mmCIF file of C-alpha atoms in Angstrom:
data_model
loop_
_atom_site.group_PDB
_atom_site.id
_atom_site.type_symbol
_atom_site.label_atom_id
_atom_site.label_comp_id
_atom_site.label_asym_id
_atom_site.label_seq_id
_atom_site.Cartn_x
_atom_site.Cartn_y
_atom_site.Cartn_z
ATOM 1 C CA UNK A 1217 26.377 -6.914 -15.824
ATOM 2 C CA UNK A 1218 22.711 -7.208 -14.918
ATOM 3 C CA UNK A 1219 20.564 -9.119 -17.409
ATOM 4 C CA UNK A 1220 17.589 -7.345 -18.902
ATOM 5 C CA UNK A 1221 14.230 -8.651 -17.737
ATOM 6 C CA UNK A 1222 11.658 -8.800 -20.543
ATOM 7 C CA UNK A 1223 9.070 -10.829 -18.611
ATOM 8 C CA UNK A 1224 5.492 -9.510 -18.768
ATOM 9 C CA UNK A 1225 4.443 -7.243 -15.920
ATOM 10 C CA UNK A 1226 0.678 -6.843 -16.243
ATOM 11 C CA UNK A 1227 -1.076 -4.371 -14.024
ATOM 12 C CA UNK A 1228 -3.665 -1.634 -14.024
ATOM 13 C CA UNK A 1229 -2.765 2.009 -14.314
ATOM 14 C CA UNK A 1230 -3.233 4.175 -11.194
ATOM 15 C CA UNK A 1231 -6.874 4.934 -10.391
ATOM 16 C CA UNK A 1232 -6.538 8.639 -11.164
ATOM 17 C CA UNK A 1233 -5.103 7.981 -14.596
ATOM 18 C CA UNK A 1234 -7.830 5.429 -15.386
ATOM 19 C CA UNK A 1235 -10.550 7.911 -14.458
ATOM 20 C CA UNK A 1236 -9.015 10.775 -16.446
ATOM 21 C CA UNK A 1237 -8.508 8.555 -19.495
ATOM 22 C CA UNK A 1238 -12.115 7.457 -19.337
ATOM 23 C CA UNK A 1239 -13.229 11.077 -18.871
ATOM 24 C CA UNK A 1240 -11.310 12.153 -21.985
ATOM 25 C CA UNK A 1241 -12.908 9.335 -23.962
ATOM 26 C CA UNK A 1242 -16.392 10.231 -22.722
ATOM 27 C CA UNK A 1243 -15.893 13.925 -23.479
ATOM 28 C CA UNK A 1244 -14.551 13.162 -26.953
ATOM 29 C CA UNK A 1245 -17.529 10.970 -27.790
ATOM 30 C CA UNK A 1246 -19.858 13.635 -26.441
ATOM 31 C CA UNK A 1247 -18.355 16.370 -28.583
ATOM 32 C CA UNK A 1248 -18.431 14.257 -31.763
ATOM 33 C CA UNK A 1249 -22.111 13.369 -31.318
ATOM 34 C CA UNK A 1250 -24.284 15.553 -33.547
ATOM 35 C CA UNK A 1251 -27.417 15.190 -31.423
ATOM 36 C CA UNK A 1252 -25.535 16.228 -28.299
ATOM 37 C CA UNK A 1253 -24.118 19.296 -30.049
ATOM 38 C CA UNK A 1254 -27.613 20.214 -31.201
ATOM 39 C CA UNK A 1255 -28.888 20.151 -27.630
ATOM 40 C CA UNK A 1256 -25.778 21.657 -26.072
ATOM 41 C CA UNK A 1257 -25.009 24.523 -28.441
ATOM 42 C CA UNK A 1258 -27.113 24.854 -31.585
ATOM 43 C CA UNK A 1259 -30.506 25.237 -29.881
ATOM 44 C CA UNK A 1260 -29.229 27.490 -27.052
ATOM 45 C CA UNK A 1261 -27.340 29.749 -29.477
ATOM 46 C CA UNK A 1262 -30.430 29.931 -31.696
ATOM 47 C CA UNK A 1263 -32.500 30.985 -28.688
ATOM 48 C CA UNK A 1264 -29.889 33.578 -27.749
ATOM 49 C CA UNK A 1265 -29.978 35.106 -31.218
ATOM 50 C CA UNK A 1266 -33.768 35.009 -31.299
ATOM 51 C CA UNK A 1267 -33.965 36.606 -27.860
ATOM 52 C CA UNK A 1268 -31.580 39.349 -28.885
ATOM 53 C CA UNK A 1269 -33.613 40.433 -31.910
ATOM 54 C CA UNK A 1270 -37.165 39.350 -31.089
ATOM 55 C CA UNK A 1271 -37.272 38.924 -27.296
ATOM 56 C CA UNK A 1272 -38.605 42.432 -26.652
ATOM 57 C CA UNK A 1273 -41.868 41.472 -28.346
ATOM 58 C CA UNK A 1274 -42.384 38.856 -25.635
ATOM 59 C CA UNK A 1275 -41.095 41.012 -22.817
ATOM 60 C CA UNK A 1276 -37.868 39.004 -22.599
ATOM 61 C CA UNK A 1277 -34.771 41.049 -23.367
ATOM 62 C CA UNK A 1278 -31.229 39.714 -23.573
ATOM 63 C CA UNK A 1279 -30.725 40.324 -19.836
ATOM 64 C CA UNK A 1280 -33.339 37.634 -19.166
ATOM 65 C CA UNK A 1281 -32.699 35.375 -22.145
ATOM 66 C CA UNK A 1282 -28.934 34.942 -21.688
ATOM 67 C CA UNK A 1283 -28.919 33.583 -18.109
ATOM 68 C CA UNK A 1284 -32.007 31.514 -18.911
ATOM 69 C CA UNK A 1285 -30.122 29.885 -21.786
ATOM 70 C CA UNK A 1286 -27.342 28.915 -19.374
ATOM 71 C CA UNK A 1287 -29.937 27.089 -17.282
ATOM 72 C CA UNK A 1288 -31.263 25.385 -20.417
ATOM 73 C CA UNK A 1289 -27.722 24.314 -21.328
ATOM 74 C CA UNK A 1290 -27.253 22.638 -17.947
ATOM 75 C CA UNK A 1291 -30.562 20.810 -18.438
ATOM 76 C CA UNK A 1292 -29.527 19.597 -21.895
ATOM 77 C CA UNK A 1293 -26.141 18.236 -20.791
ATOM 78 C CA UNK A 1294 -26.924 17.204 -17.230
ATOM 79 C CA UNK A 1295 -30.201 15.420 -17.879
ATOM 80 C CA UNK A 1296 -30.977 14.793 -21.545
ATOM 81 C CA UNK A 1297 -27.486 13.891 -22.767
ATOM 82 C CA UNK A 1298 -26.630 11.805 -19.703
ATOM 83 C CA UNK A 1299 -29.889 9.876 -19.931
ATOM 84 C CA UNK A 1300 -29.615 9.135 -23.665
ATOM 85 C CA UNK A 1301 -25.934 8.181 -23.769
ATOM 86 C CA UNK A 1302 -26.118 6.052 -20.618
ATOM 87 C CA UNK A 1303 -29.278 4.345 -21.817
ATOM 88 C CA UNK A 1304 -27.664 3.177 -25.051
ATOM 89 C CA UNK A 1305 -24.402 2.264 -23.303
ATOM 90 C CA UNK A 1306 -26.444 0.063 -20.996
ATOM 91 C CA UNK A 1307 -28.341 -1.486 -23.899
ATOM 92 C CA UNK A 1308 -25.200 -2.450 -25.829
ATOM 93 C CA UNK A 1309 -23.416 -3.826 -22.770
ATOM 94 C CA UNK A 1310 -20.819 -1.049 -22.546
ATOM 95 C CA UNK A 1311 -21.487 -0.364 -18.876
ATOM 96 C CA UNK A 1312 -21.167 -3.942 -17.660
ATOM 97 C CA UNK A 1313 -17.983 -4.489 -19.690
ATOM 98 C CA UNK A 1314 -16.299 -1.325 -18.427
ATOM 99 C CA UNK A 1315 -17.434 -2.015 -14.874
ATOM 100 C CA UNK A 1316 -15.670 -5.397 -15.035
ATOM 101 C CA UNK A 1317 -12.339 -3.815 -16.005
ATOM 102 C CA UNK A 1318 -9.866 -2.240 -13.544
ATOM 103 C CA UNK A 1319 -11.816 0.982 -14.070
ATOM 104 C CA UNK A 1320 -14.566 -0.422 -11.769
ATOM 105 C CA UNK A 1321 -18.092 0.934 -11.362
ATOM 106 C CA UNK A 1322 -16.891 3.793 -9.172
ATOM 107 C CA UNK A 1323 -14.240 4.800 -11.687
ATOM 108 C CA UNK A 1324 -16.776 4.618 -14.498
ATOM 109 C CA UNK A 1325 -19.152 6.982 -12.689
ATOM 110 C CA UNK A 1326 -16.339 9.341 -11.685
ATOM 111 C CA UNK A 1327 -15.072 9.433 -15.266
ATOM 112 C CA UNK A 1328 -18.557 10.290 -16.483
ATOM 113 C CA UNK A 1329 -18.823 13.003 -13.829
ATOM 114 C CA UNK A 1330 -15.501 14.581 -14.819
ATOM 115 C CA UNK A 1331 -16.438 14.462 -18.514
ATOM 116 C CA UNK A 1332 -19.791 16.082 -17.710
ATOM 117 C CA UNK A 1333 -18.034 18.889 -15.833
ATOM 118 C CA UNK A 1334 -15.638 19.483 -18.743
ATOM 119 C CA UNK A 1335 -18.366 19.492 -21.380
ATOM 120 C CA UNK A 1336 -20.772 21.622 -19.362
ATOM 121 C CA UNK A 1337 -18.011 24.073 -18.433
ATOM 122 C CA UNK A 1338 -17.000 24.508 -22.068
ATOM 123 C CA UNK A 1339 -20.647 24.817 -23.065
ATOM 124 C CA UNK A 1340 -21.276 27.581 -20.529
ATOM 125 C CA UNK A 1341 -18.151 29.474 -21.569
ATOM 126 C CA UNK A 1342 -19.153 29.402 -25.247
ATOM 127 C CA UNK A 1343 -22.723 30.501 -24.519
ATOM 128 C CA UNK A 1344 -21.529 33.256 -22.196
ATOM 129 C CA UNK A 1345 -19.196 34.604 -24.897
ATOM 130 C CA UNK A 1346 -22.023 34.506 -27.450
ATOM 131 C CA UNK A 1347 -24.325 36.272 -25.012
ATOM 132 C CA UNK A 1348 -21.765 38.999 -24.337
ATOM 133 C CA UNK A 1349 -21.243 39.433 -28.078
ATOM 134 C CA UNK A 1350 -24.993 39.919 -28.479
ATOM 135 C CA UNK A 1351 -25.070 42.648 -25.862
ATOM 136 C CA UNK A 1352 -25.626 40.841 -22.571
ATOM 137 C CA UNK A 1353 -24.123 42.806 -19.673
ATOM 138 C CA UNK A 1354 -24.643 40.830 -16.447
ATOM 139 C CA UNK A 1355 -24.616 42.616 -13.110
ATOM 140 C CA UNK A 1356 -22.099 40.806 -10.925
ATOM 141 C CA UNK A 1357 -23.462 41.187 -7.407
ATOM 142 C CA UNK A 1358 -21.480 38.983 -4.987
ATOM 143 C CA UNK A 1359 -24.422 37.310 -3.231
ATOM 144 C CA UNK A 1360 -26.314 36.667 -6.458
ATOM 145 C CA UNK A 1361 -23.139 35.300 -8.069
ATOM 146 C CA UNK A 1362 -22.596 32.824 -5.217
ATOM 147 C CA UNK A 1363 -26.236 31.726 -5.373
ATOM 148 C CA UNK A 1364 -25.954 31.248 -9.138
ATOM 149 C CA UNK A 1365 -22.785 29.125 -8.866
ATOM 150 C CA UNK A 1366 -24.184 26.917 -6.103
ATOM 151 C CA UNK A 1367 -27.438 26.576 -8.040
ATOM 152 C CA UNK A 1368 -25.584 25.447 -11.172
ATOM 153 C CA UNK A 1369 -23.711 22.779 -9.217
ATOM 154 C CA UNK A 1370 -26.853 21.521 -7.491
ATOM 155 C CA UNK A 1371 -28.792 21.648 -10.741
ATOM 156 C CA UNK A 1372 -26.158 19.636 -12.580
ATOM 157 C CA UNK A 1373 -26.123 17.005 -9.818
ATOM 158 C CA UNK A 1374 -29.916 16.807 -9.768
ATOM 159 C CA UNK A 1375 -30.263 16.550 -13.539
ATOM 160 C CA UNK A 1376 -27.513 13.945 -13.868
ATOM 161 C CA UNK A 1377 -28.939 11.841 -11.034
ATOM 162 C CA UNK A 1378 -32.417 11.768 -12.556
ATOM 163 C CA UNK A 1379 -30.921 11.137 -15.992
ATOM 164 C CA UNK A 1380 -29.082 8.095 -14.639
ATOM 165 C CA UNK A 1381 -32.227 6.910 -12.869
ATOM 166 C CA UNK A 1382 -34.147 7.099 -16.132
ATOM 167 C CA UNK A 1383 -31.420 5.408 -18.173
ATOM 168 C CA UNK A 1384 -30.895 2.690 -15.586
ATOM 169 C CA UNK A 1385 -34.488 1.496 -15.477
ATOM 170 C CA UNK A 1386 -36.018 1.843 -18.937
ATOM 171 C CA UNK A 1387 -35.160 0.595 -22.410
ATOM 172 C CA UNK A 1388 -32.856 2.830 -24.424
ATOM 173 C CA UNK A 1389 -35.544 3.776 -26.948
ATOM 174 C CA UNK A 1390 -37.969 4.719 -24.170
ATOM 175 C CA UNK A 1391 -35.247 6.700 -22.431
ATOM 176 C CA UNK A 1392 -34.496 8.542 -25.669
ATOM 177 C CA UNK A 1393 -38.141 9.494 -26.135
ATOM 178 C CA UNK A 1394 -38.775 10.485 -22.510
ATOM 179 C CA UNK A 1395 -35.541 12.463 -22.145
ATOM 180 C CA UNK A 1396 -36.338 14.539 -25.210
ATOM 181 C CA UNK A 1397 -39.973 14.915 -24.129
ATOM 182 C CA UNK A 1398 -38.931 16.189 -20.691
ATOM 183 C CA UNK A 1399 -36.483 18.595 -22.319
ATOM 184 C CA UNK A 1400 -39.179 20.040 -24.578
ATOM 185 C CA UNK A 1401 -41.752 20.154 -21.775
ATOM 186 C CA UNK A 1402 -39.408 22.005 -19.433
ATOM 187 C CA UNK A 1403 -38.426 24.365 -22.237
ATOM 188 C CA UNK A 1404 -42.098 25.133 -22.850
ATOM 189 C CA UNK A 1405 -43.607 25.263 -19.353
ATOM 190 C CA UNK A 1406 -40.808 24.651 -16.854
ATOM 191 C CA UNK A 1407 -39.824 28.308 -16.322
ATOM 192 C CA UNK A 1408 -36.451 27.698 -17.919
ATOM 193 C CA UNK A 1409 -36.771 30.623 -20.317
ATOM 194 C CA UNK A 1410 -39.658 32.540 -18.742
ATOM 195 C CA UNK A 1411 -39.448 34.016 -15.223
ATOM 196 C CA UNK A 1412 -41.756 32.429 -12.667
ATOM 197 C CA UNK A 1413 -43.400 35.821 -12.056
ATOM 198 C CA UNK A 1414 -44.911 35.701 -15.560
ATOM 199 C CA UNK A 1415 -46.951 32.572 -14.754
ATOM 200 C CA UNK A 1416 -50.533 32.813 -13.404
ATOM 201 C CA UNK A 1417 -50.792 32.722 -9.629
ATOM 202 C CA UNK A 1418 -52.250 29.230 -9.303
ATOM 203 C CA UNK A 1419 -49.734 27.741 -11.713
ATOM 204 C CA UNK A 1420 -46.820 29.607 -10.166
ATOM 205 C CA UNK A 1421 -47.014 27.663 -6.897
ATOM 206 C CA UNK A 1422 -46.456 24.422 -8.822
ATOM 207 C CA UNK A 1423 -43.856 25.767 -11.241
ATOM 208 C CA UNK A 1424 -41.735 27.072 -8.363
ATOM 209 C CA UNK A 1425 -41.201 23.493 -7.212
ATOM 210 C CA UNK A 1426 -39.563 22.434 -10.480
ATOM 211 C CA UNK A 1427 -35.750 22.249 -10.615
ATOM 212 C CA UNK A 1428 -35.781 24.066 -13.953
ATOM 213 C CA UNK A 1429 -37.637 27.011 -12.446
ATOM 214 C CA UNK A 1430 -35.374 27.101 -9.403
ATOM 215 C CA UNK A 1431 -32.210 27.098 -11.518
ATOM 216 C CA UNK A 1432 -33.626 29.667 -13.919
ATOM 217 C CA UNK A 1433 -34.567 32.053 -11.106
ATOM 218 C CA UNK A 1434 -31.176 31.659 -9.450
ATOM 219 C CA UNK A 1435 -29.424 32.573 -12.694
ATOM 220 C CA UNK A 1436 -31.710 35.420 -13.754
ATOM 221 C CA UNK A 1437 -32.272 37.809 -10.873
ATOM 222 C CA UNK A 1438 -29.725 40.183 -9.435
ATOM 223 C CA UNK A 1439 -31.350 39.776 -6.034
ATOM 224 C CA UNK A 1440 -32.345 36.133 -6.330
ATOM 225 C CA UNK A 1441 -33.890 34.615 -3.188
ATOM 226 C CA UNK A 1442 -32.368 31.583 -1.520
ATOM 227 C CA UNK A 1443 -35.423 29.351 -2.080
ATOM 228 C CA UNK A 1444 -34.122 28.010 -5.418
ATOM 229 C CA UNK A 1445 -31.182 26.418 -3.595
ATOM 230 C CA UNK A 1446 -33.490 24.490 -1.268
ATOM 231 C CA UNK A 1447 -35.591 23.276 -4.204
ATOM 232 C CA UNK A 1448 -32.498 22.165 -6.126
ATOM 233 C CA UNK A 1449 -31.003 20.507 -3.037
ATOM 234 C CA UNK A 1450 -34.162 18.463 -2.513
ATOM 235 C CA UNK A 1451 -34.223 17.377 -6.173
ATOM 236 C CA UNK A 1452 -30.511 16.490 -6.021
ATOM 237 C CA UNK A 1453 -30.849 14.398 -2.853
ATOM 238 C CA UNK A 1454 -33.953 12.611 -4.104
ATOM 239 C CA UNK A 1455 -32.338 12.013 -7.495
ATOM 240 C CA UNK A 1456 -29.173 10.507 -6.011
ATOM 241 C CA UNK A 1457 -31.193 8.311 -3.654
ATOM 242 C CA UNK A 1458 -33.539 7.135 -6.393
ATOM 243 C CA UNK A 1459 -30.735 6.523 -8.910
ATOM 244 C CA UNK A 1460 -28.821 4.428 -6.385
ATOM 245 C CA UNK A 1461 -31.904 2.327 -5.678
ATOM 246 C CA UNK A 1462 -33.129 1.651 -9.201
ATOM 247 C CA UNK A 1463 -30.093 1.864 -11.508
ATOM 248 C CA UNK A 1464 -29.254 -1.431 -13.222
ATOM 249 C CA UNK A 1465 -25.950 -1.938 -15.039
ATOM 250 C CA UNK A 1466 -27.372 -4.519 -17.441
ATOM 251 C CA UNK A 1467 -30.478 -4.362 -19.633
#
């Protein structure tokens, strides 16, 4: 009869399981955070309702407001939420402690990326359902749909990269203030909610170079040009390069 072996057998879980566990934790914390829910759902849904009943007075019907709100949602989760949460995790030493575990720095970043995809995906589904309930009837042209999907992916990468760059260089309180300021500024003048064509000619040339404008245009028009993808690609590449150069794991 073989004797039972009760000796300790320490060891890390497989890499995939570690990343998924971390992603579930990140997503759970995200969902339970009131400020994140305000940015992710409350404000966008409020804008959707306002656009449905009052948008015509501004020349923005639900056909324009609904896809614009999806672009705003990606900005809120991809940039603002990532910057704020990462900034405070860095301040309180969460990042350096997790990076020293078997999760590793790569696993930590991958877990955050998976959680961001889950949260943003759920956010977009909820906002789409609300938009449809309010009367939004999108025209599903194949080329425009492909452009919109690619633009959302590039936009999310760009926003997250710049959010990490901000959180990895500045103090948490400064990151909090700047992230919210950028969110409000882009909401007001970044062509997130208003089509680029409605801006004056001289301003339009500058606004077109913003990632918010590029993502908004890609999501709004049925015959959207390809230029938004190039703008978003440039912002994504620059953001990843800059974040890799300046991000610090410790305050």
